[in-house]
PDB file of C-alpha atoms in Angstrom:
ATOM      1  CA  MET A   1      89.828 284.327 106.508  1.00  0.00           C
ATOM      2  CA  SER A   2      91.947 282.360 104.059  1.00  0.00           C
ATOM      3  CA  VAL A   3      95.034 282.987 106.196  1.00  0.00           C
ATOM      4  CA  ARG A   4      93.247 281.399 109.153  1.00  0.00           C
ATOM      5  CA  GLY A   5      92.426 278.423 106.948  1.00  0.00           C
ATOM      6  CA  TYR A   6      96.083 277.845 106.106  1.00  0.00           C
ATOM      7  CA  THR A   7      97.051 278.370 109.746  1.00  0.00           C
ATOM      8  CA  ARG A   8      94.536 275.750 110.875  1.00  0.00           C
ATOM      9  CA  LEU A   9      95.901 273.359 108.253  1.00  0.00           C
ATOM     10  CA  ALA A  10      99.458 273.893 109.504  1.00  0.00           C
ATOM     11  CA  THR A  11      98.301 273.340 113.089  1.00  0.00           C
ATOM     12  CA  THR A  12      96.527 270.139 112.076  1.00  0.00           C
ATOM     13  CA  THR A  13      99.743 268.933 110.465  1.00  0.00           C
ATOM     14  CA  VAL A  14     101.643 269.571 113.699  1.00  0.00           C
ATOM     15  CA  ARG A  15      99.140 267.453 115.631  1.00  0.00           C
ATOM     16  CA  ALA A  16      99.181 264.709 113.007  1.00  0.00           C
ATOM     17  CA  THR A  17     102.978 264.683 113.065  1.00  0.00           C
ATOM     18  CA  PHE A  18     103.052 264.091 116.799  1.00  0.00           C
ATOM     19  CA  ALA A  19     100.302 261.468 116.454  1.00  0.00           C
ATOM     20  CA  HIS A  20     102.467 259.538 113.971  1.00  0.00           C
ATOM     21  CA  ARG A  21     105.702 260.068 115.863  1.00  0.00           C
ATOM     22  CA  LEU A  22     106.579 256.360 115.808  1.00  0.00           C
ATOM     23  CA  SER A  23     106.664 256.076 112.013  1.00  0.00           C
ATOM     24  CA  ILE A  24     108.394 259.435 111.745  1.00  0.00           C
ATOM     25  CA  GLY A  25     110.904 258.342 114.358  1.00  0.00           C
ATOM     26  CA  LEU A  26     111.703 255.171 112.443  1.00  0.00           C
ATOM     27  CA  GLY A  27     112.261 257.179 109.276  1.00  0.00           C
ATOM     28  CA  THR A  28     114.511 259.570 111.149  1.00  0.00           C
ATOM     29  CA  ILE A  29     116.559 256.675 112.536  1.00  0.00           C
ATOM     30  CA  GLY A  30     117.277 255.613 108.967  1.00  0.00           C
ATOM     31  CA  VAL A  31     118.609 259.079 108.138  1.00  0.00           C
ATOM     32  CA  ILE A  32     120.715 259.047 111.326  1.00  0.00           C
ATOM     33  CA  PHE A  33     122.270 255.718 110.336  1.00  0.00           C
ATOM     34  CA  GLN A  34     123.148 257.248 106.964  1.00  0.00           C
ATOM     35  CA  LEU A  35     124.798 260.168 108.775  1.00  0.00           C
ATOM     36  CA  VAL A  36     126.795 257.810 110.994  1.00  0.00           C
ATOM     37  CA  ALA A  37     127.911 255.775 107.977  1.00  0.00           C
ATOM     38  CA  MET A  38     129.015 258.885 106.086  1.00  0.00           C
ATOM     39  CA  VAL A  39     130.958 260.139 109.109  1.00  0.00           C
ATOM     40  CA  ALA A  40     132.745 256.788 109.408  1.00  0.00           C
ATOM     41  CA  LEU A  41     133.613 256.839 105.708  1.00  0.00           C
ATOM     42  CA  TRP A  42     134.988 260.368 105.702  1.00  0.00           C
ATOM     43  CA  THR A  43     136.835 259.804 108.976  1.00  0.00           C
ATOM     44  CA  ALA A  44     138.728 256.991 107.272  1.00  0.00           C
ATOM     45  CA  LEU A  45     139.380 259.034 104.126  1.00  0.00           C
ATOM     46  CA  LEU A  46     140.492 262.175 105.966  1.00  0.00           C
ATOM     47  CA  ALA A  47     142.596 260.537 108.670  1.00  0.00           C
ATOM     48  CA  ASP A  48     145.945 262.040 109.701  1.00  0.00           C
ATOM     49  CA  GLY A  49     145.062 265.550 108.567  1.00  0.00           C
ATOM     50  CA  ALA A  50     144.331 264.668 104.935  1.00  0.00           C
ATOM     51  CA  ARG A  51     142.180 266.984 102.829  1.00  0.00           C
ATOM     52  CA  ILE A  52     139.918 266.038  99.919  1.00  0.00           C
ATOM     53  CA  GLY A  53     138.346 268.668  97.703  1.00  0.00           C
ATOM     54  CA  GLY A  54     139.632 271.311 100.097  1.00  0.00           C
ATOM     55  CA  TYR A  55     137.817 269.814 103.091  1.00  0.00           C
ATOM     56  CA  SER A  56     139.420 268.772 106.370  1.00  0.00           C
ATOM     57  CA  LEU A  57     137.712 266.256 108.645  1.00  0.00           C
ATOM     58  CA  PRO A  58     136.134 268.866 110.988  1.00  0.00           C
ATOM     59  CA  GLU A  59     134.860 270.774 107.939  1.00  0.00           C
ATOM     60  CA  MET A  60     133.444 267.612 106.396  1.00  0.00           C
ATOM     61  CA  LYS A  61     131.647 266.768 109.630  1.00  0.00           C
ATOM     62  CA  GLY A  62     130.047 270.210 109.505  1.00  0.00           C
ATOM     63  CA  TYR A  63     129.131 269.593 105.862  1.00  0.00           C
ATOM     64  CA  LEU A  64     127.518 266.271 106.758  1.00  0.00           C
ATOM     65  CA  LEU A  65     125.579 267.892 109.594  1.00  0.00           C
ATOM     66  CA  VAL A  66     124.137 270.403 107.122  1.00  0.00           C
ATOM     67  CA  GLY A  67     123.286 267.528 104.781  1.00  0.00           C
ATOM     68  CA  PHE A  68     121.430 265.801 107.607  1.00  0.00           C
ATOM     69  CA  ALA A  69     119.449 268.968 108.389  1.00  0.00           C
ATOM     70  CA  THR A  70     118.468 269.602 104.777  1.00  0.00           C
ATOM     71  CA  GLY A  71     117.503 265.944 104.423  1.00  0.00           C
ATOM     72  CA  ILE A  72     115.134 266.184 107.388  1.00  0.00           C
ATOM     73  CA  VAL A  73     113.607 269.598 106.768  1.00  0.00           C
ATOM     74  CA  GLY A  74     110.596 270.031 104.518  1.00  0.00           C
ATOM     75  CA  ARG A  75     109.344 266.452 104.599  1.00  0.00           C
ATOM     76  CA  GLY A  76     105.831 267.378 105.772  1.00  0.00           C
ATOM     77  CA  LEU A  77     104.235 267.399 102.318  1.00  0.00           C
ATOM     78  CA  GLY A  78     102.972 263.834 102.557  1.00  0.00           C
ATOM     79  CA  GLU A  79     103.739 263.251  98.909  1.00  0.00           C
ATOM     80  CA  HIS A  80     102.440 259.674  98.956  1.00  0.00           C
ATOM     81  CA  VAL A  81      99.026 260.966 100.091  1.00  0.00           C
ATOM     82  CA  MET A  82      99.032 263.626  97.376  1.00  0.00           C
ATOM     83  CA  ALA A  83     100.079 261.053  94.765  1.00  0.00           C
ATOM     84  CA  GLU A  84      97.358 258.603  95.788  1.00  0.00           C
ATOM     85  CA  ARG A  85      94.678 261.301  95.683  1.00  0.00           C
ATOM     86  CA  ILE A  86      95.810 262.267  92.184  1.00  0.00           C
ATOM     87  CA  ARG A  87      95.865 258.657  90.993  1.00  0.00           C
ATOM     88  CA  SER A  88      92.403 257.905  92.410  1.00  0.00           C
ATOM     89  CA  GLY A  89      90.851 261.186  91.294  1.00  0.00           C
ATOM     90  CA  ALA A  90      90.051 262.170  94.888  1.00  0.00           C
ATOM     91  CA  VAL A  91      92.057 265.335  94.339  1.00  0.00           C
ATOM     92  CA  ALA A  92      88.922 266.663  92.618  1.00  0.00           C
ATOM     93  CA  LEU A  93      87.441 267.125  96.100  1.00  0.00           C
ATOM     94  CA  ASP A  94      90.358 269.398  96.987  1.00  0.00           C
ATOM     95  CA  LEU A  95      89.604 271.627  94.022  1.00  0.00           C
ATOM     96  CA  VAL A  96      86.240 272.697  95.451  1.00  0.00           C
ATOM     97  CA  LYS A  97      87.758 273.879  98.726  1.00  0.00           C
ATOM     98  CA  PRO A  98      87.987 277.680  99.201  1.00  0.00           C
ATOM     99  CA  LEU A  99      91.770 277.436  99.628  1.00  0.00           C
ATOM    100  CA  ASP A 100      94.551 277.375  97.060  1.00  0.00           C
ATOM    101  CA  TYR A 101      95.822 273.800  96.555  1.00  0.00           C
ATOM    102  CA  GLN A 102      99.514 274.707  96.321  1.00  0.00           C
ATOM    103  CA  LYS A 103      99.333 276.936  99.383  1.00  0.00           C
ATOM    104  CA  MET A 104      97.538 274.189 101.306  1.00  0.00           C
ATOM    105  CA  ARG A 105     100.347 271.742 100.605  1.00  0.00           C
ATOM    106  CA  PHE A 106     102.949 274.342 101.599  1.00  0.00           C
ATOM    107  CA  ALA A 107     101.072 275.049 104.841  1.00  0.00           C
ATOM    108  CA  GLU A 108     101.389 271.330 105.637  1.00  0.00           C
ATOM    109  CA  VAL A 109     105.144 271.557 105.127  1.00  0.00           C
ATOM    110  CA  LEU A 110     105.385 274.562 107.433  1.00  0.00           C
ATOM    111  CA  GLY A 111     103.390 272.703 110.071  1.00  0.00           C
ATOM    112  CA  GLY A 112     105.742 269.734 109.844  1.00  0.00           C
ATOM    113  CA  LEU A 113     108.740 271.988 110.492  1.00  0.00           C
ATOM    114  CA  VAL A 114     107.984 272.038 114.213  1.00  0.00           C
ATOM    115  CA  ILE A 115     108.989 268.443 114.891  1.00  0.00           C
ATOM    116  CA  GLU A 116     111.647 268.503 112.154  1.00  0.00           C
ATOM    117  CA  ILE A 117     113.465 271.379 113.848  1.00  0.00           C
ATOM    118  CA  MET A 118     113.250 269.551 117.170  1.00  0.00           C
ATOM    119  CA  VAL A 119     114.842 266.469 115.582  1.00  0.00           C
ATOM    120  CA  ILE A 120     117.586 268.529 113.929  1.00  0.00           C
ATOM    121  CA  VAL A 121     118.465 270.308 117.179  1.00  0.00           C
ATOM    122  CA  ALA A 122     118.501 267.072 119.202  1.00  0.00           C
ATOM    123  CA  VAL A 123     120.542 265.077 116.687  1.00  0.00           C
ATOM    124  CA  GLY A 124     122.808 268.038 115.988  1.00  0.00           C
ATOM    125  CA  ALA A 125     123.618 268.464 119.679  1.00  0.00           C
ATOM    126  CA  ALA A 126     124.346 264.746 120.038  1.00  0.00           C
ATOM    127  CA  PHE A 127     126.451 264.781 116.869  1.00  0.00           C
ATOM    128  CA  VAL A 128     128.618 267.680 118.017  1.00  0.00           C
ATOM    129  CA  THR A 129     129.058 266.014 121.411  1.00  0.00           C
ATOM    130  CA  LEU A 130     129.886 262.515 120.175  1.00  0.00           C
ATOM    131  CA  ALA A 131     131.483 262.972 116.750  1.00  0.00           C
ATOM    132  CA  GLY A 132     134.586 264.767 117.952  1.00  0.00           C
ATOM    133  CA  PRO A 133     135.707 268.155 116.655  1.00  0.00           C
ATOM    134  CA  VAL A 134     133.137 269.671 114.294  1.00  0.00           C
ATOM    135  CA  GLN A 135     133.693 273.035 112.666  1.00  0.00           C
ATOM    136  CA  ALA A 136     131.249 275.672 113.862  1.00  0.00           C
ATOM    137  CA  PRO A 137     129.345 277.643 111.201  1.00  0.00           C
ATOM    138  CA  VAL A 138     131.400 280.579 109.941  1.00  0.00           C
ATOM    139  CA  ARG A 139     128.344 282.837 109.481  1.00  0.00           C
ATOM    140  CA  PRO A 140     125.371 281.510 111.487  1.00  0.00           C
ATOM    141  CA  ASP A 141     123.162 284.374 110.319  1.00  0.00           C
ATOM    142  CA  LEU A 142     123.718 283.669 106.625  1.00  0.00           C
ATOM    143  CA  LEU A 143     123.425 279.931 107.259  1.00  0.00           C
ATOM    144  CA  LEU A 144     120.014 280.412 108.864  1.00  0.00           C
ATOM    145  CA  LEU A 145     118.849 282.564 105.953  1.00  0.00           C
ATOM    146  CA  SER A 146     120.042 279.931 103.504  1.00  0.00           C
ATOM    147  CA  LEU A 147     118.259 277.146 105.386  1.00  0.00           C
ATOM    148  CA  VAL A 148     115.041 279.182 105.320  1.00  0.00           C
ATOM    149  CA  ALA A 149     115.276 279.252 101.516  1.00  0.00           C
ATOM    150  CA  VAL A 150     115.759 275.468 101.428  1.00  0.00           C
ATOM    151  CA  VAL A 151     112.214 274.855 102.695  1.00  0.00           C
ATOM    152  CA  PRO A 152     110.247 276.227  99.696  1.00  0.00           C
ATOM    153  CA  ILE A 153     112.770 274.881  97.176  1.00  0.00           C
ATOM    154  CA  LYS A 154     112.590 271.360  98.543  1.00  0.00           C
ATOM    155  CA  PHE A 155     108.800 271.549  98.823  1.00  0.00           C
ATOM    156  CA  LEU A 156     108.430 272.703  95.217  1.00  0.00           C
ATOM    157  CA  ILE A 157     110.735 270.037  93.783  1.00  0.00           C
ATOM    158  CA  ILE A 158     108.755 267.315  95.588  1.00  0.00           C
ATOM    159  CA  TYR A 159     105.436 268.974  94.688  1.00  0.00           C
ATOM    160  CA  LEU A 160     106.317 269.242  90.993  1.00  0.00           C
ATOM    161  CA  SER A 161     107.585 265.671  90.753  1.00  0.00           C
ATOM    162  CA  THR A 162     104.500 264.316  92.529  1.00  0.00           C
ATOM    163  CA  MET A 163     102.308 266.260  90.121  1.00  0.00           C
ATOM    164  CA  LEU A 164     103.626 264.000  87.351  1.00  0.00           C
ATOM    165  CA  CYS A 165     101.209 261.398  88.714  1.00  0.00           C
ATOM    166  CA  PHE A 166      98.602 263.162  86.594  1.00  0.00           C
ATOM    167  CA  TRP A 167     100.361 261.607  83.592  1.00  0.00           C
ATOM    168  CA  THR A 168     101.701 258.359  85.062  1.00  0.00           C
ATOM    169  CA  GLN A 169     100.572 255.892  87.707  1.00  0.00           C
ATOM    170  CA  ASN A 170     104.135 254.969  88.685  1.00  0.00           C
ATOM    171  CA  TYR A 171     104.496 257.157  91.755  1.00  0.00           C
ATOM    172  CA  HIS A 172     107.235 255.061  93.366  1.00  0.00           C
ATOM    173  CA  GLY A 173     109.399 255.288  90.258  1.00  0.00           C
ATOM    174  CA  LEU A 174     109.002 259.061  90.259  1.00  0.00           C
ATOM    175  CA  ALA A 175     109.876 259.311  93.943  1.00  0.00           C
ATOM    176  CA  TRP A 176     112.952 257.084  93.642  1.00  0.00           C
ATOM    177  CA  THR A 177     114.197 258.987  90.594  1.00  0.00           C
ATOM    178  CA  ARG A 178     113.704 262.351  92.264  1.00  0.00           C
ATOM    179  CA  THR A 179     115.424 261.184  95.435  1.00  0.00           C
ATOM    180  CA  ALA A 180     118.420 259.840  93.514  1.00  0.00           C
ATOM    181  CA  LEU A 181     118.790 263.035  91.469  1.00  0.00           C
ATOM    182  CA  THR A 182     118.418 265.221  94.546  1.00  0.00           C
ATOM    183  CA  GLN A 183     120.969 263.240  96.549  1.00  0.00           C
ATOM    184  CA  LEU A 184     123.535 263.432  93.765  1.00  0.00           C
ATOM    185  CA  LEU A 185     122.997 266.921  92.350  1.00  0.00           C
ATOM    186  CA  SER A 186     122.393 268.692  95.674  1.00  0.00           C
ATOM    187  CA  GLY A 187     125.755 267.638  97.094  1.00  0.00           C
ATOM    188  CA  ALA A 188     124.131 265.496  99.781  1.00  0.00           C
ATOM    189  CA  LEU A 189     126.175 262.422  98.826  1.00  0.00           C
ATOM    190  CA  VAL A 190     129.479 264.195  98.187  1.00  0.00           C
ATOM    191  CA  PRO A 191     130.409 267.858  97.761  1.00  0.00           C
ATOM    192  CA  LEU A 192     129.812 269.016  94.199  1.00  0.00           C
ATOM    193  CA  ALA A 193     133.513 269.893  93.937  1.00  0.00           C
ATOM    194  CA  LEU A 194     134.296 266.165  93.979  1.00  0.00           C
ATOM    195  CA  LEU A 195     132.064 265.382  90.995  1.00  0.00           C
ATOM    196  CA  PRO A 196     133.428 265.305  87.429  1.00  0.00           C
ATOM    197  CA  GLY A 197     133.797 268.831  86.084  1.00  0.00           C
ATOM    198  CA  TRP A 198     130.921 268.673  83.620  1.00  0.00           C
ATOM    199  CA  LEU A 199     128.558 267.192  86.209  1.00  0.00           C
ATOM    200  CA  ALA A 200     129.563 269.683  88.911  1.00  0.00           C
ATOM    201  CA  ALA A 201     129.015 272.568  86.468  1.00  0.00           C
ATOM    202  CA  THR A 202     125.602 271.198  85.519  1.00  0.00           C
ATOM    203  CA  ALA A 203     124.565 270.648  89.136  1.00  0.00           C
ATOM    204  CA  ALA A 204     125.652 274.173  90.098  1.00  0.00           C
ATOM    205  CA  VAL A 205     123.062 275.779  87.806  1.00  0.00           C
ATOM    206  CA  LEU A 206     120.175 273.519  88.842  1.00  0.00           C
ATOM    207  CA  PRO A 207     117.906 274.106  91.865  1.00  0.00           C
ATOM    208  CA  PHE A 208     119.107 270.908  93.577  1.00  0.00           C
ATOM    209  CA  ALA A 209     122.397 272.579  94.563  1.00  0.00           C
ATOM    210  CA  ALA A 210     120.420 275.145  96.554  1.00  0.00           C
ATOM    211  CA  ILE A 211     119.188 272.409  98.898  1.00  0.00           C
ATOM    212  CA  THR A 212     122.447 271.152 100.414  1.00  0.00           C
ATOM    213  CA  SER A 213     125.504 272.536  98.626  1.00  0.00           C
ATOM    214  CA  THR A 214     124.700 276.212  99.192  1.00  0.00           C
ATOM    215  CA  PRO A 215     124.057 276.045 102.974  1.00  0.00           C
ATOM    216  CA  ALA A 216     127.014 273.663 103.375  1.00  0.00           C
ATOM    217  CA  LEU A 217     129.357 276.053 101.554  1.00  0.00           C
ATOM    218  CA  ILE A 218     128.172 278.869 103.803  1.00  0.00           C
ATOM    219  CA  TYR A 219     128.496 276.724 106.943  1.00  0.00           C
ATOM    220  CA  THR A 220     132.092 275.747 106.161  1.00  0.00           C
ATOM    221  CA  GLY A 221     133.137 279.216 104.992  1.00  0.00           C
ATOM    222  CA  LYS A 222     133.786 278.096 101.407  1.00  0.00           C
ATOM    223  CA  ALA A 223     131.372 280.850 100.434  1.00  0.00           C
ATOM    224  CA  THR A 224     131.628 284.120 102.354  1.00  0.00           C
ATOM    225  CA  GLY A 225     130.684 287.764 101.991  1.00  0.00           C
ATOM    226  CA  THR A 226     129.329 288.725  98.589  1.00  0.00           C
ATOM    227  CA  GLY A 227     129.689 285.170  97.299  1.00  0.00           C
ATOM    228  CA  ALA A 228     127.472 283.817 100.084  1.00  0.00           C
ATOM    229  CA  LEU A 229     124.876 286.551  99.543  1.00  0.00           C
ATOM    230  CA  LEU A 230     124.778 285.797  95.825  1.00  0.00           C
ATOM    231  CA  LEU A 231     124.200 282.102  96.515  1.00  0.00           C
ATOM    232  CA  ILE A 232     121.361 282.965  98.907  1.00  0.00           C
ATOM    233  CA  GLY A 233     119.932 285.298  96.287  1.00  0.00           C
ATOM    234  CA  TYR A 234     119.970 282.448  93.779  1.00  0.00           C
ATOM    235  CA  GLN A 235     118.139 280.276  96.311  1.00  0.00           C
ATOM    236  CA  PHE A 236     115.285 282.751  96.644  1.00  0.00           C
ATOM    237  CA  LEU A 237     115.186 283.266  92.873  1.00  0.00           C
ATOM    238  CA  TRP A 238     114.841 279.500  92.448  1.00  0.00           C
ATOM    239  CA  ALA A 239     112.095 279.445  95.071  1.00  0.00           C
ATOM    240  CA  ALA A 240     110.167 282.179  93.246  1.00  0.00           C
ATOM    241  CA  GLY A 241     110.738 280.625  89.818  1.00  0.00           C
ATOM    242  CA  LEU A 242     109.711 277.137  90.949  1.00  0.00           C
ATOM    243  CA  TRP A 243     106.612 278.542  92.661  1.00  0.00           C
ATOM    244  CA  ILE A 244     105.490 280.156  89.396  1.00  0.00           C
ATOM    245  CA  LEU A 245     106.370 277.012  87.421  1.00  0.00           C
ATOM    246  CA  ALA A 246     104.337 274.893  89.844  1.00  0.00           C
ATOM    247  CA  ARG A 247     101.286 277.109  89.393  1.00  0.00           C
ATOM    248  CA  LEU A 248     101.548 276.891  85.610  1.00  0.00           C
ATOM    249  CA  ALA A 249     102.082 273.126  85.779  1.00  0.00           C
ATOM    250  CA  TRP A 250      99.045 272.744  88.040  1.00  0.00           C
ATOM    251  CA  ARG A 251      96.795 274.492  85.506  1.00  0.00           C
ATOM    252  CA  THR A 252      97.918 271.999  82.874  1.00  0.00           C
ATOM    253  CA  ALA A 253      97.789 269.007  85.219  1.00  0.00           C
ATOM    254  CA  VAL A 254      94.186 269.406  86.374  1.00  0.00           C
ATOM    255  CA  ARG A 255      93.074 269.073  82.772  1.00  0.00           C
ATOM    256  CA  GLN A 256      94.342 265.493  82.932  1.00  0.00           C
ATOM    257  CA  LEU A 257      92.160 264.726  85.941  1.00  0.00           C
ATOM    258  CA  THR A 258      90.056 261.609  85.570  1.00  0.00           C
ATOM    259  CA  VAL A 259      87.710 260.774  88.393  1.00  0.00           C
ATOM    260  CA  HIS A 260      87.236 257.029  88.576  1.00  0.00           C
ATOM    261  CA  GLY A 261      84.058 255.253  89.463  1.00  0.00           C
ATOM    262  CA  GLY A 262      81.552 258.096  89.081  1.00  0.00           C
TER     263      GLY A 262
END
């Protein structure tokens, strides 16, 4: 019965996503502009066959395409809604539902994947057609497996950071900080190999790298064979570890719950 409950929630999210397609489309356009800007920048830097950090221009275009996909995927949590319900105390109503709160939020993310995958496929096809030569993924099977692992990791990082609203009312500050850290430490802005040594080493052992750097390394063939499998293994270990951490954090967080106005 509980499985049907989560399935219905995911289905509801799919319908809501299509109902709000205008706002989602505008947000996606912003990400596309970022992709176009990054392609223009790297095209200038890697002109005439130059290589930076071991990347040629076709490889970097593939890297940027992966960064676009991982930036789009897993955005169905509706973190602002979750944050507002925590801040207002309305989350108390969610606690009496016969479904697990963390699983409910993850079901929403899975429901949102439907339109996200459609956007990624459409933009990806246009990108490959219009952006000139783009390296094809070296191991599509391992890339797909890696991208699957990105979904729970990204969800859990957003979920955990939003949970901090139990202790602070400054949701926007939390969101901006998390976004900045994720962009930098995941390799979404630049490959981790281009960061200062100490920062690259730090980023490599944090879960952020599993969001963009790992699938991008697999896409471009910088990680192959056993190395690629180890990176994917680390992704799933991070997903499991963050899931457990989120459950423990939730038990502590609900003790901070203050319902206003009652």
